[in-house]
Amino acid sequence: MSYSAESATTPVVETTKVPGPERRTIGELVASLSEQFSTLVRDELQLAQVQLAEKGKRLGTGAGFLGGAAVLGLYAFGVLLAAAILGLATVLPAWLSALIVGVVLLIVAGIAALVGKKKIDASKEFQPKPQEGFKEDVDAVKRGIQK
């Protein structure tokens, strides 16, 4: 199958030509406009659906790799903790080494929890209002029609 310049300029949506030289009434024009608009909206929704499905597949693959990386990172963290305990055990008793590493981990976890709580509390102050954006869009369309 060869690729030609003619196929590159072929429109995706075919236009409907008015047959013959006769004039169309306003009612016919409005009906045609309504039909074409409905087709356009339907096609746009189908395109959005296909694009969302593709995005979902890519997100799913990426999430799978991130999940695998998280599991391996967790194992690596456990190995590093064991190495820290064994390293301290050369200077201190093993039980004391494990206790020190455990307390340090609890302190780090507590700090992370406090930071997370502050972020959540800060997010509660933000109140998105999507309906206002929709109203602005409708007003813009109305202004465009009136011109």
PDB file of C-alpha atoms in Angstrom:
ATOM      1  CA  MET A   1       0.000   0.000   0.000  1.00  0.00           C
ATOM      2  CA  SER A   2       1.529   3.286  -1.064  1.00  0.00           C
ATOM      3  CA  TYR A   3       1.073   6.656   0.541  1.00  0.00           C
ATOM      4  CA  SER A   4       0.221   9.528  -1.772  1.00  0.00           C
ATOM      5  CA  ALA A   5      -0.079  13.261  -1.259  1.00  0.00           C
ATOM      6  CA  GLU A   6      -3.723  13.003  -2.320  1.00  0.00           C
ATOM      7  CA  SER A   7      -4.581  10.684   0.583  1.00  0.00           C
ATOM      8  CA  ALA A   8      -2.853  13.089   2.999  1.00  0.00           C
ATOM      9  CA  THR A   9      -5.243  15.897   2.068  1.00  0.00           C
ATOM     10  CA  THR A  10      -8.439  13.832   2.140  1.00  0.00           C
ATOM     11  CA  PRO A  11     -10.749  15.267   4.828  1.00  0.00           C
ATOM     12  CA  VAL A  12     -11.731  13.016   7.710  1.00  0.00           C
ATOM     13  CA  VAL A  13     -15.370  14.186   7.666  1.00  0.00           C
ATOM     14  CA  GLU A  14     -17.120  14.303   4.338  1.00  0.00           C
ATOM     15  CA  THR A  15     -19.303  17.290   3.581  1.00  0.00           C
ATOM     16  CA  THR A  16     -22.846  17.032   2.282  1.00  0.00           C
ATOM     17  CA  LYS A  17     -23.354  18.928  -0.951  1.00  0.00           C
ATOM     18  CA  VAL A  18     -26.663  20.579  -1.750  1.00  0.00           C
ATOM     19  CA  PRO A  19     -28.125  18.866  -4.841  1.00  0.00           C
ATOM     20  CA  GLY A  20     -29.063  21.043  -7.790  1.00  0.00           C
ATOM     21  CA  PRO A  21     -29.319  24.801  -8.125  1.00  0.00           C
ATOM     22  CA  GLU A  22     -32.564  25.120  -6.128  1.00  0.00           C
ATOM     23  CA  ARG A  23     -32.536  27.135  -2.938  1.00  0.00           C
ATOM     24  CA  ARG A  24     -33.222  25.627   0.432  1.00  0.00           C
ATOM     25  CA  THR A  25     -35.710  27.053   2.868  1.00  0.00           C
ATOM     26  CA  ILE A  26     -34.683  28.318   6.279  1.00  0.00           C
ATOM     27  CA  GLY A  27     -36.407  25.323   7.848  1.00  0.00           C
ATOM     28  CA  GLU A  28     -34.369  22.943   5.709  1.00  0.00           C
ATOM     29  CA  LEU A  29     -31.180  24.831   6.585  1.00  0.00           C
ATOM     30  CA  VAL A  30     -31.981  24.717  10.308  1.00  0.00           C
ATOM     31  CA  ALA A  31     -32.786  20.991  10.072  1.00  0.00           C
ATOM     32  CA  SER A  32     -29.534  20.375   8.209  1.00  0.00           C
ATOM     33  CA  LEU A  33     -27.595  22.429  10.758  1.00  0.00           C
ATOM     34  CA  SER A  34     -29.192  20.512  13.612  1.00  0.00           C
ATOM     35  CA  GLU A  35     -28.394  17.174  11.978  1.00  0.00           C
ATOM     36  CA  GLN A  36     -24.789  18.159  11.247  1.00  0.00           C
ATOM     37  CA  PHE A  37     -24.330  19.513  14.771  1.00  0.00           C
ATOM     38  CA  SER A  38     -25.684  16.286  16.263  1.00  0.00           C
ATOM     39  CA  THR A  39     -23.333  14.267  14.080  1.00  0.00           C
ATOM     40  CA  LEU A  40     -20.412  16.472  15.075  1.00  0.00           C
ATOM     41  CA  VAL A  41     -21.170  16.123  18.787  1.00  0.00           C
ATOM     42  CA  ARG A  42     -21.626  12.353  18.463  1.00  0.00           C
ATOM     43  CA  ASP A  43     -18.334  12.000  16.563  1.00  0.00           C
ATOM     44  CA  GLU A  44     -16.504  14.186  19.084  1.00  0.00           C
ATOM     45  CA  LEU A  45     -17.829  12.034  21.943  1.00  0.00           C
ATOM     46  CA  GLN A  46     -16.691   8.862  20.181  1.00  0.00           C
ATOM     47  CA  LEU A  47     -13.250  10.375  19.606  1.00  0.00           C
ATOM     48  CA  ALA A  48     -13.008  11.398  23.265  1.00  0.00           C
ATOM     49  CA  GLN A  49     -14.021   7.871  24.295  1.00  0.00           C
ATOM     50  CA  VAL A  50     -11.309   6.304  22.129  1.00  0.00           C
ATOM     51  CA  GLN A  51      -8.710   8.762  23.405  1.00  0.00           C
ATOM     52  CA  LEU A  52      -9.671   8.086  27.033  1.00  0.00           C
ATOM     53  CA  ALA A  53      -9.415   4.339  26.473  1.00  0.00           C
ATOM     54  CA  GLU A  54      -5.915   4.765  25.022  1.00  0.00           C
ATOM     55  CA  LYS A  55      -4.913   7.015  27.896  1.00  0.00           C
ATOM     56  CA  GLY A  56      -6.276   4.445  30.355  1.00  0.00           C
ATOM     57  CA  LYS A  57      -4.179   1.694  28.779  1.00  0.00           C
ATOM     58  CA  ARG A  58      -1.042   3.804  29.018  1.00  0.00           C
ATOM     59  CA  LEU A  59      -1.817   4.825  32.596  1.00  0.00           C
ATOM     60  CA  GLY A  60      -2.438   1.204  33.539  1.00  0.00           C
ATOM     61  CA  THR A  61       0.895   0.096  32.120  1.00  0.00           C
ATOM     62  CA  GLY A  62       2.704   2.939  33.864  1.00  0.00           C
ATOM     63  CA  ALA A  63       0.938   2.190  37.145  1.00  0.00           C
ATOM     64  CA  GLY A  64       1.951  -1.465  36.870  1.00  0.00           C
ATOM     65  CA  PHE A  65       5.609  -0.558  36.461  1.00  0.00           C
ATOM     66  CA  LEU A  66       5.388   1.929  39.339  1.00  0.00           C
ATOM     67  CA  GLY A  67       3.799  -0.727  41.540  1.00  0.00           C
ATOM     68  CA  GLY A  68       6.589  -3.169  40.719  1.00  0.00           C
ATOM     69  CA  ALA A  69       9.182  -0.500  41.457  1.00  0.00           C
ATOM     70  CA  ALA A  70       7.496   0.256  44.787  1.00  0.00           C
ATOM     71  CA  VAL A  71       7.600  -3.415  45.826  1.00  0.00           C
ATOM     72  CA  LEU A  72      11.283  -3.701  44.893  1.00  0.00           C
ATOM     73  CA  GLY A  73      11.997  -0.421  46.691  1.00  0.00           C
ATOM     74  CA  LEU A  74      10.281  -1.739  49.799  1.00  0.00           C
ATOM     75  CA  TYR A  75      12.424  -4.878  49.738  1.00  0.00           C
ATOM     76  CA  ALA A  76      15.550  -2.770  49.216  1.00  0.00           C
ATOM     77  CA  PHE A  77      14.575  -0.581  52.161  1.00  0.00           C
ATOM     78  CA  GLY A  78      14.208  -3.674  54.349  1.00  0.00           C
ATOM     79  CA  VAL A  79      17.652  -4.885  53.312  1.00  0.00           C
ATOM     80  CA  LEU A  80      19.151  -1.472  54.104  1.00  0.00           C
ATOM     81  CA  LEU A  81      17.478  -1.483  57.518  1.00  0.00           C
ATOM     82  CA  ALA A  82      18.900  -4.922  58.230  1.00  0.00           C
ATOM     83  CA  ALA A  83      22.329  -3.671  57.143  1.00  0.00           C
ATOM     84  CA  ALA A  84      22.017  -0.675  59.480  1.00  0.00           C
ATOM     85  CA  ILE A  85      21.086  -2.930  62.394  1.00  0.00           C
ATOM     86  CA  LEU A  86      23.945  -5.331  61.655  1.00  0.00           C
ATOM     87  CA  GLY A  87      26.341  -2.400  61.282  1.00  0.00           C
ATOM     88  CA  LEU A  88      25.360  -0.986  64.671  1.00  0.00           C
ATOM     89  CA  ALA A  89      25.522  -4.504  66.142  1.00  0.00           C
ATOM     90  CA  THR A  90      29.275  -4.475  65.659  1.00  0.00           C
ATOM     91  CA  VAL A  91      29.516  -1.653  68.215  1.00  0.00           C
ATOM     92  CA  LEU A  92      26.396  -2.216  70.367  1.00  0.00           C
ATOM     93  CA  PRO A  93      24.342  -5.259  71.355  1.00  0.00           C
ATOM     94  CA  ALA A  94      22.038  -6.477  68.551  1.00  0.00           C
ATOM     95  CA  TRP A  95      18.838  -5.704  70.485  1.00  0.00           C
ATOM     96  CA  LEU A  96      19.963  -2.125  71.103  1.00  0.00           C
ATOM     97  CA  SER A  97      20.886  -1.669  67.440  1.00  0.00           C
ATOM     98  CA  ALA A  98      17.422  -2.828  66.348  1.00  0.00           C
ATOM     99  CA  LEU A  99      15.802  -0.563  68.956  1.00  0.00           C
ATOM    100  CA  ILE A 100      17.731   2.503  67.761  1.00  0.00           C
ATOM    101  CA  VAL A 101      16.867   1.871  64.089  1.00  0.00           C
ATOM    102  CA  GLY A 102      13.198   1.288  65.010  1.00  0.00           C
ATOM    103  CA  VAL A 103      12.965   4.539  66.991  1.00  0.00           C
ATOM    104  CA  VAL A 104      14.553   6.513  64.138  1.00  0.00           C
ATOM    105  CA  LEU A 105      11.999   5.009  61.729  1.00  0.00           C
ATOM    106  CA  LEU A 106       9.137   5.961  64.057  1.00  0.00           C
ATOM    107  CA  ILE A 107      10.408   9.545  64.248  1.00  0.00           C
ATOM    108  CA  VAL A 108      10.634   9.769  60.432  1.00  0.00           C
ATOM    109  CA  ALA A 109       7.126   8.267  60.113  1.00  0.00           C
ATOM    110  CA  GLY A 110       5.740  10.788  62.639  1.00  0.00           C
ATOM    111  CA  ILE A 111       7.249  13.727  60.742  1.00  0.00           C
ATOM    112  CA  ALA A 112       5.835  12.403  57.452  1.00  0.00           C
ATOM    113  CA  ALA A 113       2.397  12.016  59.074  1.00  0.00           C
ATOM    114  CA  LEU A 114       2.446  15.617  60.343  1.00  0.00           C
ATOM    115  CA  VAL A 115       3.452  16.963  56.931  1.00  0.00           C
ATOM    116  CA  GLY A 116       0.726  14.878  55.276  1.00  0.00           C
ATOM    117  CA  LYS A 117      -1.915  16.149  57.718  1.00  0.00           C
ATOM    118  CA  LYS A 118      -0.916  19.754  57.019  1.00  0.00           C
ATOM    119  CA  LYS A 119      -1.204  19.144  53.267  1.00  0.00           C
ATOM    120  CA  ILE A 120      -4.659  17.573  53.678  1.00  0.00           C
ATOM    121  CA  ASP A 121      -5.852  20.452  55.856  1.00  0.00           C
ATOM    122  CA  ALA A 122      -4.544  22.937  53.275  1.00  0.00           C
ATOM    123  CA  SER A 123      -6.387  21.105  50.488  1.00  0.00           C
ATOM    124  CA  LYS A 124      -9.707  21.461  52.357  1.00  0.00           C
ATOM    125  CA  GLU A 125      -9.461  25.237  51.973  1.00  0.00           C
ATOM    126  CA  PHE A 126      -9.468  24.949  48.168  1.00  0.00           C
ATOM    127  CA  GLN A 127     -13.030  24.717  46.868  1.00  0.00           C
ATOM    128  CA  PRO A 128     -13.209  24.072  43.105  1.00  0.00           C
ATOM    129  CA  LYS A 129     -16.316  25.430  41.392  1.00  0.00           C
ATOM    130  CA  PRO A 130     -16.589  23.789  37.967  1.00  0.00           C
ATOM    131  CA  GLN A 131     -20.144  25.041  37.449  1.00  0.00           C
ATOM    132  CA  GLU A 132     -18.849  28.625  37.231  1.00  0.00           C
ATOM    133  CA  GLY A 133     -16.518  27.685  34.366  1.00  0.00           C
ATOM    134  CA  PHE A 134     -19.406  25.962  32.591  1.00  0.00           C
ATOM    135  CA  LYS A 135     -21.597  29.060  33.020  1.00  0.00           C
ATOM    136  CA  GLU A 136     -18.823  31.222  31.571  1.00  0.00           C
ATOM    137  CA  ASP A 137     -18.574  28.891  28.564  1.00  0.00           C
ATOM    138  CA  VAL A 138     -22.325  29.053  27.964  1.00  0.00           C
ATOM    139  CA  ASP A 139     -22.266  32.862  28.259  1.00  0.00           C
ATOM    140  CA  ALA A 140     -19.401  33.045  25.750  1.00  0.00           C
ATOM    141  CA  VAL A 141     -21.354  30.904  23.280  1.00  0.00           C
ATOM    142  CA  LYS A 142     -24.437  33.095  23.755  1.00  0.00           C
ATOM    143  CA  ARG A 143     -22.391  36.235  23.123  1.00  0.00           C
ATOM    144  CA  GLY A 144     -20.920  34.634  19.993  1.00  0.00           C
ATOM    145  CA  ILE A 145     -24.369  33.753  18.665  1.00  0.00           C
ATOM    146  CA  GLN A 146     -25.705  37.264  19.286  1.00  0.00           C
ATOM    147  CA  LYS A 147     -22.944  38.894  17.209  1.00  0.00           C
TER     148      LYS A 147
END
